[in-house]
XYZ file of C-alpha atoms in Angstrom:
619
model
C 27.515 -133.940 66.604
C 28.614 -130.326 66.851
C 28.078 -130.590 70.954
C 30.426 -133.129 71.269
C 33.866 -131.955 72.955
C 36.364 -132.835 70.782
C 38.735 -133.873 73.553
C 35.952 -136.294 74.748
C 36.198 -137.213 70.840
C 39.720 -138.039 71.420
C 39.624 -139.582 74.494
C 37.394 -142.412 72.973
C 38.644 -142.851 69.500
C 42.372 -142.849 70.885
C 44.338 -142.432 67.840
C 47.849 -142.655 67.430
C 49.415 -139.267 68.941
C 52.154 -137.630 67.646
C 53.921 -133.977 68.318
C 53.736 -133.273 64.461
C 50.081 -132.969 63.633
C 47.100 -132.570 66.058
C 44.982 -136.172 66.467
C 42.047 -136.926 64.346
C 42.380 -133.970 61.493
C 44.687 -131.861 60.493
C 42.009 -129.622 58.163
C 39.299 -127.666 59.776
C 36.273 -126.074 58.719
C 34.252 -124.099 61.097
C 31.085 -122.378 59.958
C 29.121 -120.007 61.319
C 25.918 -119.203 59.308
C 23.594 -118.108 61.829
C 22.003 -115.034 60.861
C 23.582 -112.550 64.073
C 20.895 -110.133 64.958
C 21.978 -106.722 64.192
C 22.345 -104.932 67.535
C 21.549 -101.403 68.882
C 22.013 -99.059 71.537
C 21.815 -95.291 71.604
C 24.867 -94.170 72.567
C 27.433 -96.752 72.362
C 29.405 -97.753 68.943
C 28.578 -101.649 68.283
C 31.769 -103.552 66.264
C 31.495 -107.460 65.861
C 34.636 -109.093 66.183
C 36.214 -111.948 64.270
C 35.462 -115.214 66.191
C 38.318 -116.972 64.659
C 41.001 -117.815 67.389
C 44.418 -116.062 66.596
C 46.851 -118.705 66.347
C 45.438 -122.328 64.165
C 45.361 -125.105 66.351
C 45.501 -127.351 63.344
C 47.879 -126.951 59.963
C 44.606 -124.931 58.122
C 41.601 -124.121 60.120
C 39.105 -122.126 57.768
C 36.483 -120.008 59.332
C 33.330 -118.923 57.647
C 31.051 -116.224 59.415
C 27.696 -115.037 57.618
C 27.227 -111.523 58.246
C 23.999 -110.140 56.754
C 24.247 -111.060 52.608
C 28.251 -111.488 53.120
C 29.992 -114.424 53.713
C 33.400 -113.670 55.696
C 36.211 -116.463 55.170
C 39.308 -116.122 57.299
C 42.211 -118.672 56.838
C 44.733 -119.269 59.679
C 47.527 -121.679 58.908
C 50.431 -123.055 60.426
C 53.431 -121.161 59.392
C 55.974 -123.617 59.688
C 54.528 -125.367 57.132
C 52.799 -122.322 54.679
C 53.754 -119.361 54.039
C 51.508 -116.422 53.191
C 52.106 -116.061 49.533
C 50.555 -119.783 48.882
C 47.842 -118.988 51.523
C 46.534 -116.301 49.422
C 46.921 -118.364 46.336
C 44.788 -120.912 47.883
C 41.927 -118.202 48.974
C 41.952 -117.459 45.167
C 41.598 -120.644 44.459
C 38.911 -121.051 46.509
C 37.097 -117.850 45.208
C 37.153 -119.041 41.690
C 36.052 -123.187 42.768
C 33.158 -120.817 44.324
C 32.298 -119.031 41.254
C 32.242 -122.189 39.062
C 30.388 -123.977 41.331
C 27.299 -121.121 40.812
C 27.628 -121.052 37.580
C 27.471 -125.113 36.520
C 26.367 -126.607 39.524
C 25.991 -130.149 38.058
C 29.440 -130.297 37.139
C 31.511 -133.029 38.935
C 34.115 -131.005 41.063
C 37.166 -132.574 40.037
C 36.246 -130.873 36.352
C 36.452 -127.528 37.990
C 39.564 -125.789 37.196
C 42.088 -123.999 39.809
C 43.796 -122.485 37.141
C 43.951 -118.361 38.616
C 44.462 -115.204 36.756
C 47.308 -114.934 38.856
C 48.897 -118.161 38.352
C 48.573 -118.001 34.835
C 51.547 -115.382 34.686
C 53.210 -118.059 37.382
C 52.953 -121.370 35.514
C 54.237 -122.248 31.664
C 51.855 -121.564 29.133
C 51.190 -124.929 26.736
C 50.054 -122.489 23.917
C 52.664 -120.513 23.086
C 55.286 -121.815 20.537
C 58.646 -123.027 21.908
C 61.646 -121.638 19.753
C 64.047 -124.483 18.142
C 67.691 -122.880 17.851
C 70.211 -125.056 15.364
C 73.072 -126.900 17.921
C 75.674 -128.328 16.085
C 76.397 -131.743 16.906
C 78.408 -132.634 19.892
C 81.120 -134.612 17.380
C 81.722 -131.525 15.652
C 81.962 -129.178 19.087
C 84.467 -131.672 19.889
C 85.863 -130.716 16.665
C 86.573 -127.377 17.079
C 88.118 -127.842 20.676
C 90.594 -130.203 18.627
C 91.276 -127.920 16.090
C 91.717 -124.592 19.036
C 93.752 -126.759 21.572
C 95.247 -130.204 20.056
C 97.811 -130.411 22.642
C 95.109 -129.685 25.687
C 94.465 -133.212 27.803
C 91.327 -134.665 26.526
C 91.448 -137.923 28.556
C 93.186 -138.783 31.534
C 93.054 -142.730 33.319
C 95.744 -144.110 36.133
C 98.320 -141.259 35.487
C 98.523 -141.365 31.852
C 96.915 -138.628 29.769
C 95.909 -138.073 25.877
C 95.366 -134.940 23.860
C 92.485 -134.077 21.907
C 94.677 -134.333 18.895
C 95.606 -137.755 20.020
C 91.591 -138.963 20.946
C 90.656 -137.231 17.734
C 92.627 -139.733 15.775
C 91.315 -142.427 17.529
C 88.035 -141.439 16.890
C 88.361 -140.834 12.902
C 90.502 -144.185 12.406
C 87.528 -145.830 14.316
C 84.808 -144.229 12.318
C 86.497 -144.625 8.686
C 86.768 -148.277 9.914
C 83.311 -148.757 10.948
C 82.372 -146.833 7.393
C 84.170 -149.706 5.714
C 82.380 -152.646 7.218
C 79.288 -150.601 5.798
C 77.775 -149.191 8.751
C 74.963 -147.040 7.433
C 73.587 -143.995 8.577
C 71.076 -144.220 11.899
C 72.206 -147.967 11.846
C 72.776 -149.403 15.594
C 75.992 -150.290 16.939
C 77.546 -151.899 19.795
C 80.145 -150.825 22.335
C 81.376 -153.530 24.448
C 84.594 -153.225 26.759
C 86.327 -151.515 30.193
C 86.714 -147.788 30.879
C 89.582 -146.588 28.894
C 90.770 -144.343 26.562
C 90.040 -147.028 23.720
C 86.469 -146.960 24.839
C 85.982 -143.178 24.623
C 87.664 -142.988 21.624
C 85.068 -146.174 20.424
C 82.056 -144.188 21.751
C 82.509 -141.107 19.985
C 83.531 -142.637 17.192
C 80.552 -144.667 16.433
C 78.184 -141.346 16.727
C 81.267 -139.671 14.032
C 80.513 -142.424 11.879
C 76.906 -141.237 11.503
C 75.969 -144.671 13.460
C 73.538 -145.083 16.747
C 75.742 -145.727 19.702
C 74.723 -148.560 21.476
C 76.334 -149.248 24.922
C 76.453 -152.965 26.194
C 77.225 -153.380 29.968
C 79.054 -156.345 30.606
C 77.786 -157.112 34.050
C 74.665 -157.577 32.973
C 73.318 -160.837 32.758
C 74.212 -162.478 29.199
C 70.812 -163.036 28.175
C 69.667 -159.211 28.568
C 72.806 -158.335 26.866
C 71.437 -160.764 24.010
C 68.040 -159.016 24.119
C 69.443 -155.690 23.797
C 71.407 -156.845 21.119
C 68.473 -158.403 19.321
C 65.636 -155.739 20.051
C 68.602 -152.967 19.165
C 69.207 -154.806 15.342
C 72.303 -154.209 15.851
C 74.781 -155.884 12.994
C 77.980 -154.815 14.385
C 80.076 -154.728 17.615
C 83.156 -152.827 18.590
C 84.525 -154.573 21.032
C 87.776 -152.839 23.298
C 90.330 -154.674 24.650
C 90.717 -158.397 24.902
C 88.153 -160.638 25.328
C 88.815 -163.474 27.900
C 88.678 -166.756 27.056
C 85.344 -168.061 26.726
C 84.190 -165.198 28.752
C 81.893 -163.640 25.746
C 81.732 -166.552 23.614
C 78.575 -166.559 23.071
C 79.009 -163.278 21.021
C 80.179 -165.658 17.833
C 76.949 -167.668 18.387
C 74.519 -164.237 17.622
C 73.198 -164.498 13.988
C 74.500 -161.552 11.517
C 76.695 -159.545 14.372
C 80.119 -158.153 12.691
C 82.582 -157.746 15.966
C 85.727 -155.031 15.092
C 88.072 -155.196 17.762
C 89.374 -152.333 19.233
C 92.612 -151.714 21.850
C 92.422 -150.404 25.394
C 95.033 -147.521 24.124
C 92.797 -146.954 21.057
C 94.566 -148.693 18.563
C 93.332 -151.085 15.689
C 93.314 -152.357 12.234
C 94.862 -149.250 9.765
C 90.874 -148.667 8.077
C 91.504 -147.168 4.083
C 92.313 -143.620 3.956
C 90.374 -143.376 0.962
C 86.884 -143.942 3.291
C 85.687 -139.984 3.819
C 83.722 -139.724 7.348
C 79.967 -138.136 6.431
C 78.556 -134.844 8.344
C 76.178 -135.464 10.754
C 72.784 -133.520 11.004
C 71.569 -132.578 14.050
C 68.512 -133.956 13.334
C 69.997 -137.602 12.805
C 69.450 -140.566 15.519
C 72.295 -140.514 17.877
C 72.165 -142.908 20.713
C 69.319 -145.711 22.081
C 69.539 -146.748 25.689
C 67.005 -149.967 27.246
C 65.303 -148.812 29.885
C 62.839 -151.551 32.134
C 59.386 -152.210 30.299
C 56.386 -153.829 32.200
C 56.510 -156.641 29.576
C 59.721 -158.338 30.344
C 61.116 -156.698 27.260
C 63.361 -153.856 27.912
C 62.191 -150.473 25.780
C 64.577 -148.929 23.991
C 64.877 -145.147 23.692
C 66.249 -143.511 20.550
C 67.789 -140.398 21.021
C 69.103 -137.848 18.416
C 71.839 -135.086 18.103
C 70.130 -132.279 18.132
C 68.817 -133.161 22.104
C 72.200 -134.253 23.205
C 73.898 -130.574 21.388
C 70.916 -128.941 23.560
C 71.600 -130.593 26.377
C 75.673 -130.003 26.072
C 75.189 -126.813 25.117
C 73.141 -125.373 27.838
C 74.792 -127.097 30.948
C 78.634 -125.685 29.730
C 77.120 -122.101 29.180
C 74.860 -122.475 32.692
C 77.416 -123.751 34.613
C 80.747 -121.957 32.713
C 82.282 -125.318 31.942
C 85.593 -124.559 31.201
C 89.062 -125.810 29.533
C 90.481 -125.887 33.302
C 87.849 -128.221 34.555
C 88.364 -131.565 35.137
C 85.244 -134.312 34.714
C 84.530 -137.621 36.591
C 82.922 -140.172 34.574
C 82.033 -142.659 37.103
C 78.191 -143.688 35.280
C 77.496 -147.135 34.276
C 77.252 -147.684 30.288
C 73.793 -149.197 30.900
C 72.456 -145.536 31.762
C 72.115 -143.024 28.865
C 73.318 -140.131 31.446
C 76.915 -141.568 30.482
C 76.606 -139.415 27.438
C 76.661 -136.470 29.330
C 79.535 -137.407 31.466
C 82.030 -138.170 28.438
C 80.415 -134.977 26.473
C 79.819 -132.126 28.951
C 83.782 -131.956 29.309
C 84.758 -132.979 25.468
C 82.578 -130.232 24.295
C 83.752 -127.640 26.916
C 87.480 -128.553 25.604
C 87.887 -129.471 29.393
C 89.309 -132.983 30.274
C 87.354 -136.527 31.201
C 89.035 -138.298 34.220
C 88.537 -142.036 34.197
C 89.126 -144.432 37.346
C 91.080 -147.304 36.862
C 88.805 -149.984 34.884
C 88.773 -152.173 38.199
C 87.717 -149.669 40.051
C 84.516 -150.010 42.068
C 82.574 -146.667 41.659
C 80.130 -147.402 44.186
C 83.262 -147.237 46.570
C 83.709 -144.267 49.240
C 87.235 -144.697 47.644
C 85.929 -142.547 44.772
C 86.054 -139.515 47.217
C 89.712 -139.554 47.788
C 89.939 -140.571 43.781
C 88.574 -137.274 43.071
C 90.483 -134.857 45.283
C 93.564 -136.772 43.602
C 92.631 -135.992 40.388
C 91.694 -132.328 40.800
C 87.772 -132.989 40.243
C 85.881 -130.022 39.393
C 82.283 -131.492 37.947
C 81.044 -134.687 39.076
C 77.391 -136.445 38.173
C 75.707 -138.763 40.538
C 72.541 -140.756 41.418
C 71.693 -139.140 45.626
C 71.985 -143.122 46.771
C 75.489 -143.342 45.164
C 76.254 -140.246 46.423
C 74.922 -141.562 49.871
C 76.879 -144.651 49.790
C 80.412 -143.068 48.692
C 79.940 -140.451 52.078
C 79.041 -143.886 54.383
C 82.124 -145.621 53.220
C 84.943 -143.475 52.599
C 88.035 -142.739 54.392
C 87.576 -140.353 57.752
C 88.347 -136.767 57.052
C 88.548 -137.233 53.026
C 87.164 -134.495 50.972
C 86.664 -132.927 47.160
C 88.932 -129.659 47.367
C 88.437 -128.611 44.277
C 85.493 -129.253 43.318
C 82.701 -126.707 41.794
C 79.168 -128.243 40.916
C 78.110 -131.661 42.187
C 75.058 -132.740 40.165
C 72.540 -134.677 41.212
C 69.724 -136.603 39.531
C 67.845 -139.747 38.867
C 66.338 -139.646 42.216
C 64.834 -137.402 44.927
C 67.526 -135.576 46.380
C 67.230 -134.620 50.479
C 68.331 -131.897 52.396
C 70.409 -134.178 54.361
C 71.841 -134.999 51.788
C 73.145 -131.754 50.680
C 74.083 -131.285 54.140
C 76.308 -133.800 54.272
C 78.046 -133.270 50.934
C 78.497 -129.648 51.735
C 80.752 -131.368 54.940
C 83.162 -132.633 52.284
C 82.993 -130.012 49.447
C 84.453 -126.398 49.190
C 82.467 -123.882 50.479
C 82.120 -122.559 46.665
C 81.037 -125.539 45.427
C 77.304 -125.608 44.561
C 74.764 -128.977 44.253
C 72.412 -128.936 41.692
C 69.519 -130.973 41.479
C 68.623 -131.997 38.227
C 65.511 -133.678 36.360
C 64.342 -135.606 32.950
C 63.387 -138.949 31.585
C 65.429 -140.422 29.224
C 62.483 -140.266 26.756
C 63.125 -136.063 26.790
C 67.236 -136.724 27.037
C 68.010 -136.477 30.516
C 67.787 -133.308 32.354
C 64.824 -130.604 31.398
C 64.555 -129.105 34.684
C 67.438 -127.737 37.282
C 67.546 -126.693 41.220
C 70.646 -124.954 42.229
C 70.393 -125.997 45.901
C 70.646 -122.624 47.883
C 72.091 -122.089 50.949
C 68.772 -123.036 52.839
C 67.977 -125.703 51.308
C 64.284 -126.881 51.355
C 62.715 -129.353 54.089
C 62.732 -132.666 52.693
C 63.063 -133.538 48.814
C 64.619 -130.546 46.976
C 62.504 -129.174 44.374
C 63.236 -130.100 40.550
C 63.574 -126.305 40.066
C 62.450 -124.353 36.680
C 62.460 -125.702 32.676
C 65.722 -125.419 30.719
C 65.500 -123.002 28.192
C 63.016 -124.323 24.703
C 61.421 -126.465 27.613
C 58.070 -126.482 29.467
C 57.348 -128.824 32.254
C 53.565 -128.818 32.735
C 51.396 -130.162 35.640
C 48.073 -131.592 34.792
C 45.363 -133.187 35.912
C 43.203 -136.400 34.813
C 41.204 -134.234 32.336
C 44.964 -133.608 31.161
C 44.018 -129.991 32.156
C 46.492 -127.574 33.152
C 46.734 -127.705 37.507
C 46.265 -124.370 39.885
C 49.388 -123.482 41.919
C 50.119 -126.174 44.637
C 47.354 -128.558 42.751
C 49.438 -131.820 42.432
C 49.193 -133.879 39.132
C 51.400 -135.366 36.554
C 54.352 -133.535 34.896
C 54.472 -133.602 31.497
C 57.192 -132.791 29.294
C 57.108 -130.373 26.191
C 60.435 -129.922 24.120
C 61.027 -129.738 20.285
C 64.560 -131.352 22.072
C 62.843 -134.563 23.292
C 63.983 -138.285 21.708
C 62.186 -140.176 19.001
C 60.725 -142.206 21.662
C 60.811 -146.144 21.946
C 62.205 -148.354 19.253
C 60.057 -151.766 20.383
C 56.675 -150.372 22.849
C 54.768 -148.874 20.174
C 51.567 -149.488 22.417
C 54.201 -146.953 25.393
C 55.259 -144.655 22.957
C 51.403 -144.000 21.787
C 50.240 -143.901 25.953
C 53.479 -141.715 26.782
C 54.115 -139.521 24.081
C 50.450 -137.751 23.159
C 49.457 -134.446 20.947
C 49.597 -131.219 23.410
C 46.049 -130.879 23.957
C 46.543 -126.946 24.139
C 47.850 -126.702 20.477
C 47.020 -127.882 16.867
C 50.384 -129.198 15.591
C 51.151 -132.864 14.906
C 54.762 -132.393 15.778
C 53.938 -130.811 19.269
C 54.150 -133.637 21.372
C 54.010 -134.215 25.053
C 55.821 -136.349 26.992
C 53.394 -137.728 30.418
C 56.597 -138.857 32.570
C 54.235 -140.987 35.229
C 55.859 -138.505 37.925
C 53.617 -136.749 40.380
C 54.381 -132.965 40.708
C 53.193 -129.026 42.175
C 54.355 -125.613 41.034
C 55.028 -123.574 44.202
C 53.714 -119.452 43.836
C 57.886 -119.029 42.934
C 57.202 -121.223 39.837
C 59.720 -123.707 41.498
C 58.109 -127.648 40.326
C 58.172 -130.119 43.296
C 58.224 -133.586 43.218
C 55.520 -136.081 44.662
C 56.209 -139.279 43.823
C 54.540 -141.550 40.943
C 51.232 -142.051 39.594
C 51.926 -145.701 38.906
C 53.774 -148.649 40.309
C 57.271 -147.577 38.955
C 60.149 -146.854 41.373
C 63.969 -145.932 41.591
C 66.414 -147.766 42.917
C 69.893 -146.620 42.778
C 68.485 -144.677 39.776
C 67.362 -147.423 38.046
C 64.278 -147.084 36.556
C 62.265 -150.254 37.017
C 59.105 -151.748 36.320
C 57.566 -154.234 39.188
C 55.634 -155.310 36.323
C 58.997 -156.490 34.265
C 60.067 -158.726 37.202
C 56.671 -160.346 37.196
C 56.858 -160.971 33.923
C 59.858 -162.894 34.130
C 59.149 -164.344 37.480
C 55.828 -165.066 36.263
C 57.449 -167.486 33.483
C 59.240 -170.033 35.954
C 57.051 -173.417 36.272
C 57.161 -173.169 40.393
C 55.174 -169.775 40.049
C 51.700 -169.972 40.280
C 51.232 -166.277 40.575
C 53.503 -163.495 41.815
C 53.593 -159.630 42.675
C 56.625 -157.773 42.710
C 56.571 -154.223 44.964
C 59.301 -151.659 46.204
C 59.380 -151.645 50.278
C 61.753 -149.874 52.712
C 64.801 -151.538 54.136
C 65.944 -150.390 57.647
C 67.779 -147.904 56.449
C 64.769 -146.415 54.933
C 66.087 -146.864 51.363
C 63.817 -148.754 48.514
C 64.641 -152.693 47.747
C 62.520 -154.949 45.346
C 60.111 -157.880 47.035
C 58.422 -160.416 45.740
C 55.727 -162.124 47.002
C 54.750 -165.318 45.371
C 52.498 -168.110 45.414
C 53.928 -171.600 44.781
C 52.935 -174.088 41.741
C 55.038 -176.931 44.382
C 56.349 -176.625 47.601
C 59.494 -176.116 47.883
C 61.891 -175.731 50.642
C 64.392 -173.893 48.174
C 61.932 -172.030 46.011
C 63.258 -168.230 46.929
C 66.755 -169.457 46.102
C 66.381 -170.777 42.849
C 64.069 -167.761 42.063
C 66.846 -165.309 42.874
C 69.210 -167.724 40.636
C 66.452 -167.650 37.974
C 65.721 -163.946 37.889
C 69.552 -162.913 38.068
C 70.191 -164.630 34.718
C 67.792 -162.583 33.159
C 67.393 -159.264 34.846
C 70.236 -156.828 35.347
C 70.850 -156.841 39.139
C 69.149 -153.982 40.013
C 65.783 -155.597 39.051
C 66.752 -159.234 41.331
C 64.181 -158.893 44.054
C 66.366 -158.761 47.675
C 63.324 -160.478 49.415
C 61.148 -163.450 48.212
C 57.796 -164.145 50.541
């Protein structure tokens, strides 16, 4: 139907306009193989000219002129939306599909590779070994802070302040007790209680004891804190301050669990002196955090020092953590990035702010709480982030502050724009990436002064780090070809304590090397390599979203949902609210009508599910 005007083709198919993108396509392929006579005339100089218009009237329009045995391809493209650098990766690209295509014809075209000469010095290279340096343990980098600068503030909460000398005795007397209930090495146990200096002093001293720290929110529902407990084996609990009455009763009514009580300033039962605390390896487990499973069972990652010292390690030298700095720890103890909020300033010998226990962190209050405190380092999820800037006080702002770090979700240009309103012009924002399964951050985006259209990008690998794109052939993808990221680290976490059927699908041999022990971690997260070597994000390959940063399996809440005897059959999606932002819905079909049926779902899921994972909307 090449005769056809394609305004006529317009005019009839009427499809939705818009001032973004032309109607119909936004791709076009003109060809022109008609063999063009070759022309003479004595005396004149003949040149054919390039039919191909000079501006694109769509995003890419390609042109392809025949001339003699050439083919002639010109590419014009939109430059608000390309620049030339990717353009000429893409005619490479296209070379090299061409090439293939002559030589194996027969071959199905997504098995043809896009894989360049040139990108191959652009994108990591799965084949070459990744270097493991030794990092102490984060305990004993506390250590020698403690031993340079006892009398530096370790810990500050509502005005009052201790010293690493004084944190560091909480933190032996805790582990020497723990040692003398007979908590063994890589053994799980539990940390129960309100932000305080008691509780830091609990959580470190649990990983000094050469146990697995195990953090127990108490605002989750009491019957996924008795899962966690359960799947976790955990025998004992450290519970700080004083428990209310009947409030966690049903703590005495687990089978085998040992509960030591610990004080909001620290203090507790004298343990014997005699108990010696053991050294800790770097390769010994460390930490396990639940994360949503598409079971109905939470999976639990188990994490080990030497990722966490790795981790630590890199983000005070990147970022010059210093003794002068002063850390928010505003992170729920359900997520495992907690661990880098108490450690990044503990092994920096810098000092951990804490809001008051009653605090609500999701508050804009936590703005003005920061300037007050001197904040120089702050962690947050972008909708957090979002909601402290829509709710706090007019004109407050974070004077001293020097990195905000983002992660757990995509982070926007607007956004950054609106944090840099409230910030110090000094102050950077960086964006940062990693599953839990590879502990927490293995790529990093310092957000420049331009910042990118749209998403920010999840930057470049940390150091001893690859993050690879690949296709369904778990080949590696061209430059701008999107596909899953995968994660390669000798850094990464032992994986999941209770999905062994997820830890076999997630964590697979590196298809590019020989050795058992290099592993690959397929995050489910749909990514691109710009021609800088910059990864972008793209979304997911499956069903899971964020909200809040929460990770969360639809498939969980089904589960659950699927279990009450009014359900007949249910699906549980993420759609936008009018503010644009993700919520849970769930649609389901009734086993009996019932006038009150989403209400005593919501009742139903909420004592099982943390809150997070309570569908707003039942349909």
């Amino acid at each position: 139907h090449q005769e056809l005007p394609f305004e006529k083709l317009v005019e009839e198919l009427q499809p939705e306009r818009s001032l973004n993108h032309p109607p119909l396509v936004q791709v076009m392929l003109n060809a022109f193989l008609l063999d063009i006579p070759q022309l003479n005339a004595q005396g004149l100089t003949l040149e054919s000219l390039n039919v191909s218009a000079d501006e694109s009237k769509f995003d890419l329009t390609m042109y392809v002129l025949k001339a003699g045995q050439n083919i002639r391809v010109d590419l014009k493209y939109n430059a608000d939306l390309f620049d030339a650098v990717r353009m000429e990766h893409l005619l490479d690209q296209f070379f090299q599909l061409l090439q293939q295509i002559v030589a194996a014809p027969d071959k199905r075209i997504a098995s043809y590779s896009l894989l360049t000469e040139t990108s191959r010095d652009i994108l990591p290279d799965p084949t070459v070994a990744l270097s493991e340096p030794r990092f102490e343990p984060v305990t004993d980098v506390f250590l020698s802070h403690v031993r340079r600068s006892p009398g530096q503030t370790a810990v500050r909460q509502a005005g009052h302040s201790w010293t690493y000398s004084e944190l560091w005795s909480g933190v032996e007397a805790i582990a020497r007790l723990l040692l003398a209930r007979k908590v063994g090495r890589g053994e799980a146990v539990a940390l129960m209680g309100p932000r305080s200096f008691g509780y830091i002093a609990a959580f470190v001293g649990i990983m000094r004891s050469g146990g697995v720290l195990l953090t127990v929110d108490r605002s989750l529902p009491v019957n996924r804190q008795r899962l966690i407990l359960t799947e976790a084996c955990a025998r004992h609990l450290v519970y700080v301050g004083e428990r209310g009455s009947g409030a966690e009763e049903w703590l005495h009514g687990m089978p085998g669990l040992e509960i030591i009580s610990v004080a909001k300033d620290g203090s507790l039962e004298t343990p014997p002196a005699s108990i010696s605390v053991p050294d800790i390896t770097p390769e010994d487990a460390a930490y396990i955090f639940f994360t949503s499973g598409t079971t109905g069972i939470p999976k639990g990652v188990r994490g080990c020092h030497k990722g966490l010292s790795h981790l630590i390690a890199w983000q005070r030298s990147t970022f010059d953590v210093r003794p002068d700095d002063r850390c928010s720890q505003l992170t729920s103890p359900s997520f495992e990035v907690i661990l880098r909020d108490v450690f990044l300033p503990l092994a920096s010998g810098a000092t951990l702010c804490l809001p008051d226990e009653t605090a609500d962190t999701a508050s804009g209050d936590m703005v003005s709480w920061m300037d007050r405190e001197g904040i120089t380092i702050f962690h947050a999820v972008p909708t957090i982030g979002q909601a402290w800037l829509a709710t706090m006080a007019n004109g407050a702002q974070a004077r001293k502050l020097r990195w905000a770090f983002f992660g757990g979700e995509a982070l926007t240009d607007r956004l950054v724009a609106r944090w840099r309103s409230v910030i110090p012009p000094t102050a950077r924002i960086v964006n940062l990436y990693g599953p839990a399964e590879t502990t927490l951050i293995k790529t990093f985006h310092v957000i420049p002064e331009q910042p990118t259209h749209g998403v920010q990008p999840l930057g470049k690998p940390l150091p001893n780090a690859q993050a690879l794109v690949l296709n369904e052939a778990r080949e590696l993808c061209g430059v701008g070809e999107p596909g899953e990221i995968a994660i390669r680290t000798p850094f990464r976490t032992f994986g999941y304590i209770n999905a062994p059927a997820e830890q076999q699908k997630r964590f697979v041999n590196n298809p590019f090397g020989n050795s058992p022990s290099d592993l690959l971690y397929l995050t489910g997260d749909r990514g691109r390599y710009r021609p800088d070597g910059v990864l972008e994000f793209l979304g997911r390959i499956d069903d899971q979203i964020k909200i809040r940063g929460v990770r969360i399996e639809p498939a969980e809440v089904d589960a659950i949902l699927g279990r009450h005897p009014k359900v007949a059959a249910c699906f549980v999606t993420a759609v936008q609210d009018a503010n644009g932002e993700n919520i849970l819905a769930a649609f389901v079909v009734p086993a009996v009508a019932s006038g009150t049926l989403a209400t005593e779902l919501r009742s139903y899921v909420s004592e099982q599910l943390p809150r997070a994972l309570v569908p707003s909307a039942f349909v």
